[in-house]
Amino acid sequence: MRSLFACLALALGALTMTACGEPGTASDRDAAETERPRYALAIHGGAGVIERGSLDAATEAAYRSALEEALAAGERILDQGGSAVDAVIAAIVVMEDSELFNAGRGAVLTHEGTVELDASLMRGEDLDAGAVAGVTRVRHPILAARAVMERSPHVLLAGVGADRFAAEMDLELMDNSWFRTDRRRQQLERALEEDRVRLDHDDGDNLGTVGAVALDADGNLAAGTSTGGMTNKRWGRVGDSPLIGAGTFASNASCAVSATGHGEYFIRRTVAREVCALMEHAGLDLASAARRVVHEQLLPMGGSGGVIAVDHRGNVALEMNTPGMYRASVRAGEEPLVAIYGR
Ligand code: ASP
């Protein structure tokens, strides 16, 4: 009986994907009434003005394959019974190493032409969390966030001190110039000419912040986010990504969320926590909670972007108020989904 139920759920899931083509809403893989999958994983590579037809075939293929690689790295861990935290880290490390995304090498440049990286990680089991802001030398900022969580008494370290901490933890360090790519230099030049602070994906380059959320076989949730922030940022600007509750949140009581978009709005709306709070206190399901925050709270105030989320029952939400969001998800026993554009 149980397996018949699971098969039905699987068939239904497949049907939804075929019928909808590239799904763009939170109900992509909502399965509130079905059996919890053994694991679930979702990732994003940023949301923004990514119009259908705006990417050439080679670029689109490169994004899809980078998303597939990151998803596979996380899924491998979950499939072997590994933790949600390990899966989130594995997926994010792959994207930090890809120049396609605004994280790690290939991150956007500050007003001064340097790279300042932010990252955060949260574990739903005990609400433990770690984050770094404005690090300039850490190859994988998500690993620094993990070290803050596991090996320091703090939650958030910033600037020079955070770089020093990473060095003391023996994390891999690079010269700041290693992170900078020509593409980002050109992007900064354009932003400087127009005197604008830009969201990475709003200038036609269509790249972005990365994040991952996971549910593991033990029923534990985790979320992580990593970014270079916004092009032409200055004065030590920090966005939502390293802020627990804004860019990242995870609680086994409800869900795990990673956000991407215009950080100033996401901070003021405490977006990631708000999605989980709507589930916990208002009884909303994951899809409704994500939709409400992204469309009814962020959009009216001008906050463009999106969230990925997974709840404790293994439902996945991929919600955005922008034309596109690089995203992918998979649940145990199902075919992975990789998508870029909205409907
Ligand atoms: N949320 C990030 C920030 O504001 C940017 C992004 O998601 O692309 O720093």
mmCIF file of C-alpha atoms and ligand atoms in Angstrom:
data_model
loop_
_atom_site.group_PDB
_atom_site.id
_atom_site.type_symbol
_atom_site.label_atom_id
_atom_site.label_comp_id
_atom_site.label_asym_id
_atom_site.label_seq_id
_atom_site.Cartn_x
_atom_site.Cartn_y
_atom_site.Cartn_z
ATOM 1 C CA MET A 1 0.000 0.000 0.000
ATOM 2 C CA ARG A 2 2.776 2.365 0.982
ATOM 3 C CA SER A 3 4.746 1.717 -2.183
ATOM 4 C CA LEU A 4 1.640 2.094 -4.319
ATOM 5 C CA PHE A 5 1.157 5.486 -2.708
ATOM 6 C CA ALA A 6 4.765 6.472 -3.373
ATOM 7 C CA CYS A 7 4.474 5.372 -7.024
ATOM 8 C CA LEU A 8 1.335 7.437 -7.455
ATOM 9 C CA ALA A 9 3.091 10.434 -5.955
ATOM 10 C CA LEU A 10 6.026 9.934 -8.295
ATOM 11 C CA ALA A 11 3.785 9.653 -11.332
ATOM 12 C CA LEU A 12 1.915 12.756 -10.286
ATOM 13 C CA GLY A 13 5.174 14.664 -9.823
ATOM 14 C CA ALA A 14 6.371 13.646 -13.275
ATOM 15 C CA LEU A 15 3.032 14.621 -14.775
ATOM 16 C CA THR A 16 3.177 18.072 -13.246
ATOM 17 C CA MET A 17 6.627 18.685 -14.690
ATOM 18 C CA THR A 18 5.693 17.518 -18.169
ATOM 19 C CA ALA A 19 2.481 19.482 -18.201
ATOM 20 C CA CYS A 20 4.062 22.702 -16.996
ATOM 21 C CA GLY A 21 7.333 22.654 -18.934
ATOM 22 C CA GLU A 22 9.661 24.811 -16.869
ATOM 23 C CA PRO A 23 7.848 25.358 -13.611
ATOM 24 C CA GLY A 24 8.250 28.748 -12.014
ATOM 25 C CA THR A 25 6.163 28.702 -8.894
ATOM 26 C CA ALA A 26 6.264 27.320 -5.432
ATOM 27 C CA SER A 27 3.947 24.491 -6.281
ATOM 28 C CA ASP A 28 6.590 22.975 -8.577
ATOM 29 C CA ARG A 29 7.017 20.011 -6.363
ATOM 30 C CA ASP A 30 4.551 20.442 -3.602
ATOM 31 C CA ALA A 31 3.562 17.155 -2.110
ATOM 32 C CA ALA A 32 2.028 18.103 1.203
ATOM 33 C CA GLU A 33 -0.269 15.117 1.252
ATOM 34 C CA THR A 34 2.229 12.532 0.049
ATOM 35 C CA GLU A 35 4.738 10.432 1.905
ATOM 36 C CA ARG A 36 7.940 12.221 2.875
ATOM 37 C CA PRO A 37 10.740 11.427 0.417
ATOM 38 C CA ARG A 38 13.942 10.029 1.921
ATOM 39 C CA TYR A 39 15.652 13.297 1.022
ATOM 40 C CA ALA A 40 15.071 16.525 -0.882
ATOM 41 C CA LEU A 41 17.462 19.160 -2.192
ATOM 42 C CA ALA A 42 17.076 22.484 -3.991
ATOM 43 C CA ILE A 43 19.684 24.954 -5.196
ATOM 44 C CA HIS A 44 19.708 28.381 -6.807
ATOM 45 C CA GLY A 45 22.241 30.413 -8.752
ATOM 46 C CA GLY A 46 20.532 33.781 -8.468
ATOM 47 C CA ALA A 47 17.315 35.418 -9.637
ATOM 48 C CA GLY A 48 16.860 38.408 -11.903
ATOM 49 C CA VAL A 49 16.168 39.703 -15.374
ATOM 50 C CA ILE A 50 16.816 36.443 -17.146
ATOM 51 C CA GLU A 51 14.446 36.534 -20.100
ATOM 52 C CA ARG A 52 13.760 33.586 -22.332
ATOM 53 C CA GLY A 53 15.922 34.118 -25.418
ATOM 54 C CA SER A 54 18.375 36.395 -23.624
ATOM 55 C CA LEU A 55 20.988 33.662 -23.219
ATOM 56 C CA ASP A 56 22.695 32.114 -26.204
ATOM 57 C CA ALA A 57 22.513 28.336 -26.434
ATOM 58 C CA ALA A 58 26.069 27.768 -25.219
ATOM 59 C CA THR A 59 25.630 30.011 -22.172
ATOM 60 C CA GLU A 60 22.337 28.405 -21.268
ATOM 61 C CA ALA A 61 23.875 24.959 -21.588
ATOM 62 C CA ALA A 62 26.782 26.006 -19.363
ATOM 63 C CA TYR A 63 24.397 27.172 -16.636
ATOM 64 C CA ARG A 64 22.334 24.029 -16.853
ATOM 65 C CA SER A 65 25.349 21.811 -16.566
ATOM 66 C CA ALA A 66 26.777 23.817 -13.638
ATOM 67 C CA LEU A 67 23.432 23.514 -11.844
ATOM 68 C CA GLU A 68 23.313 19.785 -12.579
ATOM 69 C CA GLU A 69 26.824 19.321 -11.247
ATOM 70 C CA ALA A 70 26.068 21.210 -8.031
ATOM 71 C CA LEU A 71 22.801 19.338 -7.524
ATOM 72 C CA ALA A 72 24.494 15.992 -8.115
ATOM 73 C CA ALA A 73 27.230 16.822 -5.592
ATOM 74 C CA GLY A 74 24.626 17.491 -2.917
ATOM 75 C CA GLU A 75 22.384 14.581 -3.877
ATOM 76 C CA ARG A 76 25.251 12.097 -3.720
ATOM 77 C CA ILE A 77 25.696 12.924 -0.053
ATOM 78 C CA LEU A 78 21.999 12.700 0.763
ATOM 79 C CA ASP A 79 21.636 9.427 -1.132
ATOM 80 C CA GLN A 80 24.433 7.904 0.945
ATOM 81 C CA GLY A 81 22.662 8.926 4.130
ATOM 82 C CA GLY A 82 24.804 12.045 4.714
ATOM 83 C CA SER A 83 23.597 15.143 6.507
ATOM 84 C CA ALA A 84 21.650 18.061 5.097
ATOM 85 C CA VAL A 85 24.494 20.369 6.177
ATOM 86 C CA ASP A 86 27.060 18.343 4.201
ATOM 87 C CA ALA A 87 24.797 18.292 1.147
ATOM 88 C CA VAL A 88 24.220 22.045 1.240
ATOM 89 C CA ILE A 89 27.961 22.658 1.544
ATOM 90 C CA ALA A 90 28.838 20.262 -1.278
ATOM 91 C CA ALA A 91 26.408 21.928 -3.675
ATOM 92 C CA ILE A 92 27.534 25.446 -2.774
ATOM 93 C CA VAL A 93 31.252 24.653 -3.045
ATOM 94 C CA VAL A 94 30.717 23.575 -6.663
ATOM 95 C CA MET A 95 28.960 26.865 -7.453
ATOM 96 C CA GLU A 96 31.566 28.937 -5.593
ATOM 97 C CA ASP A 97 34.188 27.399 -7.858
ATOM 98 C CA SER A 98 32.199 28.150 -11.016
ATOM 99 C CA GLU A 99 32.880 31.514 -12.627
ATOM 100 C CA LEU A 100 29.308 31.570 -13.844
ATOM 101 C CA PHE A 101 27.958 32.500 -10.440
ATOM 102 C CA ASN A 102 28.332 35.491 -8.166
ATOM 103 C CA ALA A 103 30.113 33.588 -5.396
ATOM 104 C CA GLY A 104 33.731 32.650 -4.789
ATOM 105 C CA ARG A 105 35.805 33.034 -7.972
ATOM 106 C CA GLY A 106 33.854 35.105 -10.493
ATOM 107 C CA ALA A 107 31.994 37.114 -7.842
ATOM 108 C CA VAL A 108 30.984 40.700 -8.609
ATOM 109 C CA LEU A 109 33.342 43.590 -7.881
ATOM 110 C CA THR A 110 33.071 46.382 -5.363
ATOM 111 C CA HIS A 111 33.378 50.089 -6.221
ATOM 112 C CA GLU A 112 37.117 49.737 -5.676
ATOM 113 C CA GLY A 113 37.375 46.748 -8.005
ATOM 114 C CA THR A 114 37.934 44.190 -5.261
ATOM 115 C CA VAL A 115 35.922 41.169 -4.158
ATOM 116 C CA GLU A 116 34.145 41.005 -0.782
ATOM 117 C CA LEU A 117 32.308 37.771 -0.096
ATOM 118 C CA ASP A 118 29.416 36.907 2.239
ATOM 119 C CA ALA A 119 28.081 33.488 3.246
ATOM 120 C CA SER A 120 25.881 31.842 5.851
ATOM 121 C CA LEU A 121 24.804 28.395 6.943
ATOM 122 C CA MET A 122 22.062 27.187 9.300
ATOM 123 C CA ARG A 123 21.172 23.790 10.743
ATOM 124 C CA GLY A 124 17.494 23.130 11.404
ATOM 125 C CA GLU A 125 18.012 20.535 14.091
ATOM 126 C CA ASP A 126 19.327 22.861 16.794
ATOM 127 C CA LEU A 127 19.119 26.275 15.092
ATOM 128 C CA ASP A 128 22.887 26.496 15.124
ATOM 129 C CA ALA A 129 24.293 28.874 12.510
ATOM 130 C CA GLY A 130 27.468 30.498 11.219
ATOM 131 C CA ALA A 131 28.224 33.314 8.795
ATOM 132 C CA VAL A 132 30.947 35.547 7.389
ATOM 133 C CA ALA A 133 30.639 38.971 5.774
ATOM 134 C CA GLY A 134 33.123 40.876 3.658
ATOM 135 C CA VAL A 135 35.824 38.220 3.507
ATOM 136 C CA THR A 136 38.428 38.909 0.851
ATOM 137 C CA ARG A 137 40.640 35.858 0.737
ATOM 138 C CA VAL A 138 38.613 32.744 1.561
ATOM 139 C CA ARG A 139 38.241 30.493 -1.474
ATOM 140 C CA HIS A 140 35.059 28.897 -0.161
ATOM 141 C CA PRO A 141 33.215 31.318 2.108
ATOM 142 C CA ILE A 142 30.563 28.673 2.864
ATOM 143 C CA LEU A 143 33.299 26.623 4.579
ATOM 144 C CA ALA A 144 34.187 29.662 6.666
ATOM 145 C CA ALA A 145 30.511 29.952 7.647
ATOM 146 C CA ARG A 146 30.580 26.323 8.695
ATOM 147 C CA ALA A 147 33.740 26.868 10.740
ATOM 148 C CA VAL A 148 32.111 29.813 12.511
ATOM 149 C CA MET A 149 29.155 27.563 13.362
ATOM 150 C CA GLU A 150 31.154 24.566 14.502
ATOM 151 C CA ARG A 151 34.419 25.992 15.800
ATOM 152 C CA SER A 152 33.666 29.416 17.237
ATOM 153 C CA PRO A 153 31.296 30.646 19.938
ATOM 154 C CA HIS A 154 29.877 33.199 17.473
ATOM 155 C CA VAL A 155 27.366 33.358 14.646
ATOM 156 C CA LEU A 156 28.683 36.136 12.382
ATOM 157 C CA LEU A 157 32.252 37.300 11.764
ATOM 158 C CA ALA A 158 33.049 40.215 9.457
ATOM 159 C CA GLY A 159 35.927 41.768 7.523
ATOM 160 C CA VAL A 160 39.572 41.431 8.485
ATOM 161 C CA GLY A 161 38.740 39.400 11.576
ATOM 162 C CA ALA A 162 36.744 36.888 9.551
ATOM 163 C CA ASP A 163 39.650 36.445 7.119
ATOM 164 C CA ARG A 164 41.991 35.969 10.074
ATOM 165 C CA PHE A 165 39.640 33.393 11.599
ATOM 166 C CA ALA A 166 39.546 31.486 8.293
ATOM 167 C CA ALA A 167 43.336 31.450 8.229
ATOM 168 C CA GLU A 168 43.452 30.123 11.792
ATOM 169 C CA MET A 169 41.005 27.389 10.766
ATOM 170 C CA ASP A 170 43.387 26.407 7.953
ATOM 171 C CA LEU A 171 40.845 27.137 5.245
ATOM 172 C CA GLU A 172 42.141 27.645 1.732
ATOM 173 C CA LEU A 173 43.061 31.297 1.096
ATOM 174 C CA MET A 174 43.625 33.015 -2.225
ATOM 175 C CA ASP A 175 44.883 36.415 -3.225
ATOM 176 C CA ASN A 176 41.960 38.779 -3.849
ATOM 177 C CA SER A 177 42.973 39.121 -7.514
ATOM 178 C CA TRP A 178 42.332 35.369 -7.997
ATOM 179 C CA PHE A 179 38.590 35.939 -7.547
ATOM 180 C CA ARG A 180 38.348 38.705 -10.171
ATOM 181 C CA THR A 181 37.442 37.845 -13.740
ATOM 182 C CA ASP A 182 37.485 40.035 -16.871
ATOM 183 C CA ARG A 183 33.772 39.690 -17.220
ATOM 184 C CA ARG A 184 33.278 41.211 -13.779
ATOM 185 C CA ARG A 185 35.709 44.023 -14.563
ATOM 186 C CA GLN A 186 33.619 44.949 -17.585
ATOM 187 C CA GLN A 187 30.455 44.699 -15.547
ATOM 188 C CA LEU A 188 31.903 47.089 -12.957
ATOM 189 C CA GLU A 189 33.014 49.527 -15.641
ATOM 190 C CA ARG A 190 29.459 49.696 -16.946
ATOM 191 C CA ALA A 191 28.080 50.202 -13.445
ATOM 192 C CA LEU A 192 30.641 52.940 -12.720
ATOM 193 C CA GLU A 193 29.750 54.725 -15.955
ATOM 194 C CA GLU A 194 26.109 54.724 -14.979
ATOM 195 C CA ASP A 195 26.912 55.400 -11.328
ATOM 196 C CA ARG A 196 24.670 52.554 -10.201
ATOM 197 C CA VAL A 197 24.852 49.860 -7.574
ATOM 198 C CA ARG A 198 23.696 46.842 -9.468
ATOM 199 C CA LEU A 199 22.099 43.583 -8.645
ATOM 200 C CA ASP A 200 24.300 41.069 -10.411
ATOM 201 C CA HIS A 201 21.610 39.789 -12.754
ATOM 202 C CA ASP A 202 20.031 43.115 -13.653
ATOM 203 C CA ASP A 203 22.534 44.192 -16.272
ATOM 204 C CA GLY A 204 22.236 41.487 -18.829
ATOM 205 C CA ASP A 205 24.961 39.285 -17.413
ATOM 206 C CA ASN A 206 22.331 37.347 -15.579
ATOM 207 C CA LEU A 207 24.422 35.722 -12.949
ATOM 208 C CA GLY A 208 23.866 35.483 -9.263
ATOM 209 C CA THR A 209 24.231 34.542 -5.701
ATOM 210 C CA VAL A 210 24.121 30.836 -4.901
ATOM 211 C CA GLY A 211 22.254 28.859 -2.265
ATOM 212 C CA ALA A 212 21.093 25.411 -1.254
ATOM 213 C CA VAL A 213 18.485 23.873 1.048
ATOM 214 C CA ALA A 214 18.195 20.217 2.008
ATOM 215 C CA LEU A 215 16.223 17.640 3.966
ATOM 216 C CA ASP A 216 18.198 14.524 4.893
ATOM 217 C CA ALA A 217 17.193 10.947 5.678
ATOM 218 C CA ASP A 218 17.199 11.706 9.407
ATOM 219 C CA GLY A 219 14.615 14.432 8.854
ATOM 220 C CA ASN A 220 17.052 17.279 9.446
ATOM 221 C CA LEU A 221 16.950 20.497 7.431
ATOM 222 C CA ALA A 222 19.777 22.886 6.492
ATOM 223 C CA ALA A 223 20.177 26.031 4.406
ATOM 224 C CA GLY A 224 23.166 27.942 3.058
ATOM 225 C CA THR A 225 23.840 30.987 0.869
ATOM 226 C CA SER A 226 27.012 32.471 -0.639
ATOM 227 C CA THR A 227 27.519 35.672 -2.633
ATOM 228 C CA GLY A 228 29.713 38.541 -3.740
ATOM 229 C CA GLY A 229 26.781 40.883 -3.116
ATOM 230 C CA MET A 230 26.103 43.690 -5.565
ATOM 231 C CA THR A 231 28.294 45.174 -8.288
ATOM 232 C CA ASN A 232 29.764 48.580 -7.359
ATOM 233 C CA LYS A 233 28.908 48.160 -3.664
ATOM 234 C CA ARG A 234 30.933 50.343 -1.307
ATOM 235 C CA TRP A 235 31.510 51.338 2.299
ATOM 236 C CA GLY A 236 31.537 47.715 3.436
ATOM 237 C CA ARG A 237 27.980 47.145 2.236
ATOM 238 C CA VAL A 238 26.551 43.835 3.447
ATOM 239 C CA GLY A 239 23.386 42.308 1.989
ATOM 240 C CA ASP A 240 20.953 39.704 3.252
ATOM 241 C CA SER A 241 22.985 36.636 2.295
ATOM 242 C CA PRO A 242 25.136 36.391 5.456
ATOM 243 C CA LEU A 243 22.283 37.424 7.741
ATOM 244 C CA ILE A 244 20.507 34.567 9.482
ATOM 245 C CA GLY A 245 16.782 35.172 9.139
ATOM 246 C CA ALA A 246 17.119 37.377 6.054
ATOM 247 C CA GLY A 247 19.043 35.414 3.408
ATOM 248 C CA THR A 248 19.201 32.055 5.168
ATOM 249 C CA PHE A 249 17.095 30.210 7.729
ATOM 250 C CA ALA A 250 16.459 26.598 8.744
ATOM 251 C CA SER A 251 14.327 25.040 11.458
ATOM 252 C CA ASN A 252 13.225 21.417 11.640
ATOM 253 C CA ALA A 253 9.916 22.777 12.929
ATOM 254 C CA SER A 254 9.084 24.175 9.518
ATOM 255 C CA CYS A 255 11.496 24.695 6.632
ATOM 256 C CA ALA A 256 14.880 25.683 5.248
ATOM 257 C CA VAL A 257 15.177 28.757 3.007
ATOM 258 C CA SER A 258 17.894 30.436 0.918
ATOM 259 C CA ALA A 259 17.136 33.753 -0.739
ATOM 260 C CA THR A 260 18.476 35.728 -3.681
ATOM 261 C CA GLY A 261 17.637 39.232 -4.769
ATOM 262 C CA HIS A 262 17.962 42.855 -3.737
ATOM 263 C CA GLY A 263 19.356 42.350 -0.253
ATOM 264 C CA GLU A 264 18.242 45.638 1.262
ATOM 265 C CA TYR A 265 14.592 44.568 0.872
ATOM 266 C CA PHE A 266 15.232 41.001 1.990
ATOM 267 C CA ILE A 267 16.844 42.280 5.180
ATOM 268 C CA ARG A 268 13.904 44.517 6.025
ATOM 269 C CA ARG A 269 11.424 41.714 5.357
ATOM 270 C CA THR A 270 13.497 39.089 7.212
ATOM 271 C CA VAL A 271 12.537 36.969 4.240
ATOM 272 C CA ALA A 272 13.953 33.547 5.061
ATOM 273 C CA ARG A 273 12.612 33.517 8.611
ATOM 274 C CA GLU A 274 9.284 34.937 7.465
ATOM 275 C CA VAL A 275 8.629 31.968 5.170
ATOM 276 C CA CYS A 276 9.222 29.555 8.052
ATOM 277 C CA ALA A 277 7.292 31.722 10.529
ATOM 278 C CA LEU A 278 4.229 31.724 8.278
ATOM 279 C CA MET A 279 4.318 27.926 8.377
ATOM 280 C CA GLU A 280 4.881 27.758 12.115
ATOM 281 C CA HIS A 281 2.506 30.444 13.310
ATOM 282 C CA ALA A 282 -0.037 30.932 10.554
ATOM 283 C CA GLY A 283 -0.329 27.309 9.460
ATOM 284 C CA LEU A 284 0.490 28.005 5.807
ATOM 285 C CA ASP A 285 1.939 25.257 3.664
ATOM 286 C CA LEU A 286 5.401 25.828 2.169
ATOM 287 C CA ALA A 287 4.182 26.871 -1.275
ATOM 288 C CA SER A 288 1.725 29.429 0.124
ATOM 289 C CA ALA A 289 4.263 30.824 2.584
ATOM 290 C CA ALA A 290 6.924 31.288 -0.101
ATOM 291 C CA ARG A 291 4.417 32.834 -2.502
ATOM 292 C CA ARG A 292 3.118 35.260 0.084
ATOM 293 C CA VAL A 293 6.567 36.542 1.013
ATOM 294 C CA VAL A 294 7.915 36.823 -2.528
ATOM 295 C CA HIS A 295 4.827 38.274 -4.209
ATOM 296 C CA GLU A 296 2.785 39.966 -1.505
ATOM 297 C CA GLN A 297 5.496 41.272 0.803
ATOM 298 C CA LEU A 298 8.612 41.865 -1.286
ATOM 299 C CA LEU A 299 7.165 42.875 -4.619
ATOM 300 C CA PRO A 300 4.987 45.809 -3.483
ATOM 301 C CA MET A 301 7.991 47.452 -1.845
ATOM 302 C CA GLY A 302 10.221 46.898 -4.879
ATOM 303 C CA GLY A 303 12.172 43.915 -3.605
ATOM 304 C CA SER A 304 13.002 41.770 -6.614
ATOM 305 C CA GLY A 305 14.294 38.244 -6.220
ATOM 306 C CA GLY A 306 13.272 34.811 -5.084
ATOM 307 C CA VAL A 307 13.668 31.988 -2.604
ATOM 308 C CA ILE A 308 14.249 28.274 -2.652
ATOM 309 C CA ALA A 309 12.847 26.276 0.249
ATOM 310 C CA VAL A 310 12.287 22.733 1.450
ATOM 311 C CA ASP A 311 10.086 21.779 4.378
ATOM 312 C CA HIS A 312 10.243 18.981 6.919
ATOM 313 C CA ARG A 313 7.895 16.876 4.764
ATOM 314 C CA GLY A 314 10.133 17.161 1.721
ATOM 315 C CA ASN A 315 8.066 19.677 -0.236
ATOM 316 C CA VAL A 316 10.144 21.984 -2.401
ATOM 317 C CA ALA A 317 9.330 25.592 -3.334
ATOM 318 C CA LEU A 318 11.157 27.595 -6.007
ATOM 319 C CA GLU A 319 9.527 31.013 -6.001
ATOM 320 C CA MET A 320 10.529 34.288 -7.675
ATOM 321 C CA ASN A 321 9.070 37.629 -8.696
ATOM 322 C CA THR A 322 11.687 38.117 -11.435
ATOM 323 C CA PRO A 323 11.615 36.785 -15.021
ATOM 324 C CA GLY A 324 14.055 34.058 -14.110
ATOM 325 C CA MET A 325 16.015 32.257 -11.412
ATOM 326 C CA TYR A 326 18.732 29.684 -11.946
ATOM 327 C CA ARG A 327 17.412 26.750 -9.960
ATOM 328 C CA ALA A 328 17.373 22.991 -9.622
ATOM 329 C CA SER A 329 15.851 20.466 -7.274
ATOM 330 C CA VAL A 330 15.547 16.758 -6.686
ATOM 331 C CA ARG A 331 13.693 14.462 -4.335
ATOM 332 C CA ALA A 332 14.642 10.846 -3.655
ATOM 333 C CA GLY A 333 13.359 8.589 -6.390
ATOM 334 C CA GLU A 334 12.437 11.423 -8.750
ATOM 335 C CA GLU A 335 14.058 12.920 -11.812
ATOM 336 C CA PRO A 336 15.942 16.156 -11.078
ATOM 337 C CA LEU A 337 14.476 19.448 -12.232
ATOM 338 C CA VAL A 338 16.743 22.140 -13.728
ATOM 339 C CA ALA A 339 15.177 25.447 -14.749
ATOM 340 C CA ILE A 340 16.122 29.023 -15.557
ATOM 341 C CA TYR A 341 13.106 30.984 -16.753
ATOM 342 C CA GLY A 342 9.746 31.660 -15.215
ATOM 343 C CA ARG A 343 6.578 30.578 -16.922
HETATM 344 N N1 ASP B 1 21.049 39.027 -2.085
HETATM 345 C C1 ASP B 1 22.368 39.401 -2.534
HETATM 346 C C2 ASP B 1 22.761 40.711 -1.891
HETATM 347 O O1 ASP B 1 21.946 41.603 -1.838
HETATM 348 C C3 ASP B 1 22.481 39.548 -4.008
HETATM 349 C C4 ASP B 1 21.876 38.446 -4.850
HETATM 350 O O2 ASP B 1 21.109 37.632 -4.361
HETATM 351 O O3 ASP B 1 22.177 38.375 -6.042
HETATM 352 O O4 ASP B 1 23.891 40.849 -1.520
#
